[in-house]
Every structure is written in structure tokens, then in C-alpha cells.
Amino acid sequence: MTQANVGQKVKFTRHGFDITGEVTKILERSVIVSISEEDALLLDYGTNFTVVSHENYKVVEKA
């Protein structure tokens, strides 16, 4: 598994939807990802940021 770096695009699945976002911060076991406003509304989130475990995303674009 390749761990993402800040600025890279990652893809993950949340509530049955495939979501793509940009890594904004790296934590020990996860990353904080900025997602689009449309995806945040789709997921019924009050923010455009979400936490994704390193095990649950795939890097789709190099920074």
C-alpha cells in the first residue's frame, strides 16, 4: 500500500459512494481529506473535510 502525501488526490468509498478528494494533512493512522461541497452534501456532512484510514484509500494522482 502506498501512503499518500499532502496535495495528492485519493479515492475512497463512503456509504456506498466513490469519493475523490485531496489530502490536506497526514496523521499516524489516517489522512484528512478535503472533498467537494457536492460530495459533502451527498454524504450529509457539515464540512468539506473527512478522515480516511490509510487502509481505506487509493492514491489516484501524484502531487
Short mmCIF file of N, CA and C in Angstrom, two decimals:
data_model
loop_
_atom_site.label_atom_id
_atom_site.label_comp_id
_atom_site.label_asym_id
_atom_site.label_seq_id
_atom_site.Cartn_x
_atom_site.Cartn_y
_atom_site.Cartn_z
N MET A 1 0.84 -1.18 0.00
CA MET A 1 0.00 0.00 0.00
C MET A 1 0.89 1.25 0.00
N THR A 2 0.54 2.19 -0.84
CA THR A 2 1.26 3.45 -0.92
C THR A 2 0.56 4.48 -0.07
N GLN A 3 1.28 5.07 0.87
CA GLN A 3 0.70 6.11 1.72
C GLN A 3 0.72 7.43 0.96
N ALA A 4 -0.37 8.17 1.05
CA ALA A 4 -0.50 9.45 0.34
C ALA A 4 0.33 10.54 1.01
N ASN A 5 0.63 11.55 0.23
CA ASN A 5 1.30 12.75 0.71
C ASN A 5 0.34 13.92 0.58
N VAL A 6 0.62 14.99 1.29
CA VAL A 6 -0.20 16.20 1.21
C VAL A 6 -0.25 16.68 -0.23
N GLY A 7 -1.45 17.01 -0.70
CA GLY A 7 -1.65 17.50 -2.06
C GLY A 7 -2.04 16.44 -3.06
N GLN A 8 -1.89 15.17 -2.70
CA GLN A 8 -2.27 14.10 -3.62
C GLN A 8 -3.77 13.86 -3.58
N LYS A 9 -4.31 13.40 -4.70
CA LYS A 9 -5.71 13.02 -4.79
C LYS A 9 -5.83 11.56 -4.38
N VAL A 10 -6.85 11.27 -3.57
CA VAL A 10 -7.11 9.90 -3.16
C VAL A 10 -8.58 9.57 -3.43
N LYS A 11 -8.83 8.29 -3.61
CA LYS A 11 -10.20 7.81 -3.84
C LYS A 11 -10.55 6.83 -2.74
N PHE A 12 -11.76 6.94 -2.22
CA PHE A 12 -12.23 6.05 -1.16
C PHE A 12 -13.73 5.88 -1.29
N THR A 13 -14.27 4.89 -0.61
CA THR A 13 -15.70 4.64 -0.63
C THR A 13 -16.28 4.97 0.72
N ARG A 14 -17.38 5.72 0.71
CA ARG A 14 -18.05 6.10 1.95
C ARG A 14 -19.55 5.97 1.71
N HIS A 15 -20.23 5.18 2.53
CA HIS A 15 -21.67 4.96 2.44
C HIS A 15 -22.09 4.53 1.04
N GLY A 16 -21.26 3.72 0.39
CA GLY A 16 -21.58 3.20 -0.93
C GLY A 16 -21.25 4.12 -2.09
N PHE A 17 -20.71 5.29 -1.83
CA PHE A 17 -20.35 6.25 -2.87
C PHE A 17 -18.82 6.30 -3.02
N ASP A 18 -18.34 6.36 -4.26
CA ASP A 18 -16.91 6.56 -4.52
C ASP A 18 -16.64 8.05 -4.46
N ILE A 19 -15.72 8.44 -3.59
CA ILE A 19 -15.40 9.84 -3.35
C ILE A 19 -13.93 10.07 -3.67
N THR A 20 -13.63 11.20 -4.31
CA THR A 20 -12.25 11.60 -4.57
C THR A 20 -12.01 12.94 -3.89
N GLY A 21 -10.88 13.06 -3.22
CA GLY A 21 -10.55 14.31 -2.56
C GLY A 21 -9.05 14.49 -2.47
N GLU A 22 -8.64 15.62 -1.90
CA GLU A 22 -7.23 15.97 -1.80
C GLU A 22 -6.76 15.88 -0.35
N VAL A 23 -5.65 15.21 -0.14
CA VAL A 23 -5.08 15.06 1.20
C VAL A 23 -4.57 16.43 1.68
N THR A 24 -5.03 16.83 2.87
CA THR A 24 -4.60 18.11 3.43
C THR A 24 -3.70 17.94 4.64
N LYS A 25 -3.77 16.77 5.30
CA LYS A 25 -2.93 16.52 6.47
C LYS A 25 -2.76 15.02 6.65
N ILE A 26 -1.58 14.62 7.08
CA ILE A 26 -1.28 13.21 7.32
C ILE A 26 -1.19 12.98 8.81
N LEU A 27 -1.91 11.98 9.28
CA LEU A 27 -1.88 11.58 10.68
C LEU A 27 -1.23 10.19 10.77
N GLU A 28 -1.06 9.68 11.97
CA GLU A 28 -0.38 8.40 12.15
C GLU A 28 -1.10 7.25 11.44
N ARG A 29 -2.42 7.18 11.60
CA ARG A 29 -3.19 6.06 11.04
C ARG A 29 -4.17 6.47 9.95
N SER A 30 -4.19 7.75 9.62
CA SER A 30 -5.18 8.23 8.65
C SER A 30 -4.73 9.53 8.01
N VAL A 31 -5.55 10.00 7.08
CA VAL A 31 -5.31 11.30 6.45
C VAL A 31 -6.59 12.12 6.56
N ILE A 32 -6.43 13.43 6.54
CA ILE A 32 -7.59 14.32 6.45
C ILE A 32 -7.69 14.73 4.99
N VAL A 33 -8.90 14.55 4.43
CA VAL A 33 -9.12 14.76 3.01
C VAL A 33 -10.16 15.87 2.81
N SER A 34 -9.85 16.78 1.91
CA SER A 34 -10.79 17.82 1.50
C SER A 34 -11.61 17.27 0.34
N ILE A 35 -12.94 17.27 0.49
CA ILE A 35 -13.83 16.78 -0.56
C ILE A 35 -14.66 17.94 -1.10
N SER A 36 -15.31 17.73 -2.23
CA SER A 36 -16.11 18.79 -2.85
C SER A 36 -17.35 19.08 -2.01
N GLU A 37 -17.91 20.26 -2.19
CA GLU A 37 -19.15 20.61 -1.50
C GLU A 37 -20.27 19.66 -1.88
N GLU A 38 -20.30 19.26 -3.16
CA GLU A 38 -21.33 18.32 -3.63
C GLU A 38 -21.23 16.98 -2.91
N ASP A 39 -20.00 16.48 -2.77
CA ASP A 39 -19.81 15.21 -2.05
C ASP A 39 -20.17 15.35 -0.58
N ALA A 40 -19.83 16.49 0.03
CA ALA A 40 -20.18 16.73 1.43
C ALA A 40 -21.70 16.73 1.61
N LEU A 41 -22.42 17.34 0.69
CA LEU A 41 -23.89 17.33 0.75
C LEU A 41 -24.44 15.93 0.53
N LEU A 42 -23.86 15.21 -0.43
CA LEU A 42 -24.28 13.84 -0.72
C LEU A 42 -24.15 12.94 0.51
N LEU A 43 -23.07 13.15 1.26
CA LEU A 43 -22.81 12.35 2.46
C LEU A 43 -23.47 12.93 3.71
N ASP A 44 -24.12 14.09 3.56
CA ASP A 44 -24.79 14.78 4.67
C ASP A 44 -23.80 15.19 5.75
N TYR A 45 -22.65 15.71 5.30
CA TYR A 45 -21.62 16.22 6.21
C TYR A 45 -21.79 17.72 6.34
N GLY A 46 -21.44 18.26 7.48
CA GLY A 46 -21.49 19.70 7.70
C GLY A 46 -20.18 20.38 7.35
N THR A 47 -19.23 19.63 6.82
CA THR A 47 -17.91 20.16 6.48
C THR A 47 -17.40 19.48 5.21
N ASN A 48 -16.40 20.10 4.59
CA ASN A 48 -15.80 19.53 3.38
C ASN A 48 -14.58 18.68 3.71
N PHE A 49 -14.35 18.37 4.97
CA PHE A 49 -13.21 17.56 5.37
C PHE A 49 -13.69 16.26 6.00
N THR A 50 -12.94 15.20 5.75
CA THR A 50 -13.25 13.92 6.36
C THR A 50 -11.94 13.19 6.64
N VAL A 51 -11.98 12.27 7.57
CA VAL A 51 -10.83 11.46 7.95
C VAL A 51 -10.95 10.10 7.28
N VAL A 52 -9.86 9.65 6.66
CA VAL A 52 -9.86 8.36 5.97
C VAL A 52 -8.63 7.57 6.44
N SER A 53 -8.86 6.35 6.89
CA SER A 53 -7.77 5.47 7.32
C SER A 53 -6.84 5.18 6.15
N HIS A 54 -5.55 5.00 6.45
CA HIS A 54 -4.59 4.66 5.40
C HIS A 54 -4.99 3.38 4.67
N GLU A 55 -5.71 2.51 5.33
CA GLU A 55 -6.13 1.24 4.72
C GLU A 55 -7.30 1.40 3.75
N ASN A 56 -7.97 2.56 3.78
CA ASN A 56 -9.23 2.70 3.05
C ASN A 56 -9.20 3.67 1.87
N TYR A 57 -8.03 4.05 1.40
CA TYR A 57 -7.97 4.92 0.23
C TYR A 57 -6.94 4.40 -0.76
N LYS A 58 -7.05 4.92 -1.97
CA LYS A 58 -6.08 4.61 -3.02
C LYS A 58 -5.62 5.93 -3.62
N VAL A 59 -4.31 6.10 -3.78
CA VAL A 59 -3.78 7.31 -4.40
C VAL A 59 -4.10 7.25 -5.89
N VAL A 60 -4.74 8.33 -6.40
CA VAL A 60 -5.13 8.36 -7.80
C VAL A 60 -4.37 9.40 -8.60
N GLU A 61 -3.68 10.32 -7.93
CA GLU A 61 -2.94 11.36 -8.63
C GLU A 61 -1.74 11.78 -7.80
N LYS A 62 -0.59 11.74 -8.40
CA LYS A 62 0.63 12.17 -7.71
C LYS A 62 0.67 13.68 -7.57
N ALA A 63 1.20 14.16 -6.47
CA ALA A 63 1.28 15.61 -6.23
C ALA A 63 2.35 16.24 -7.09
#
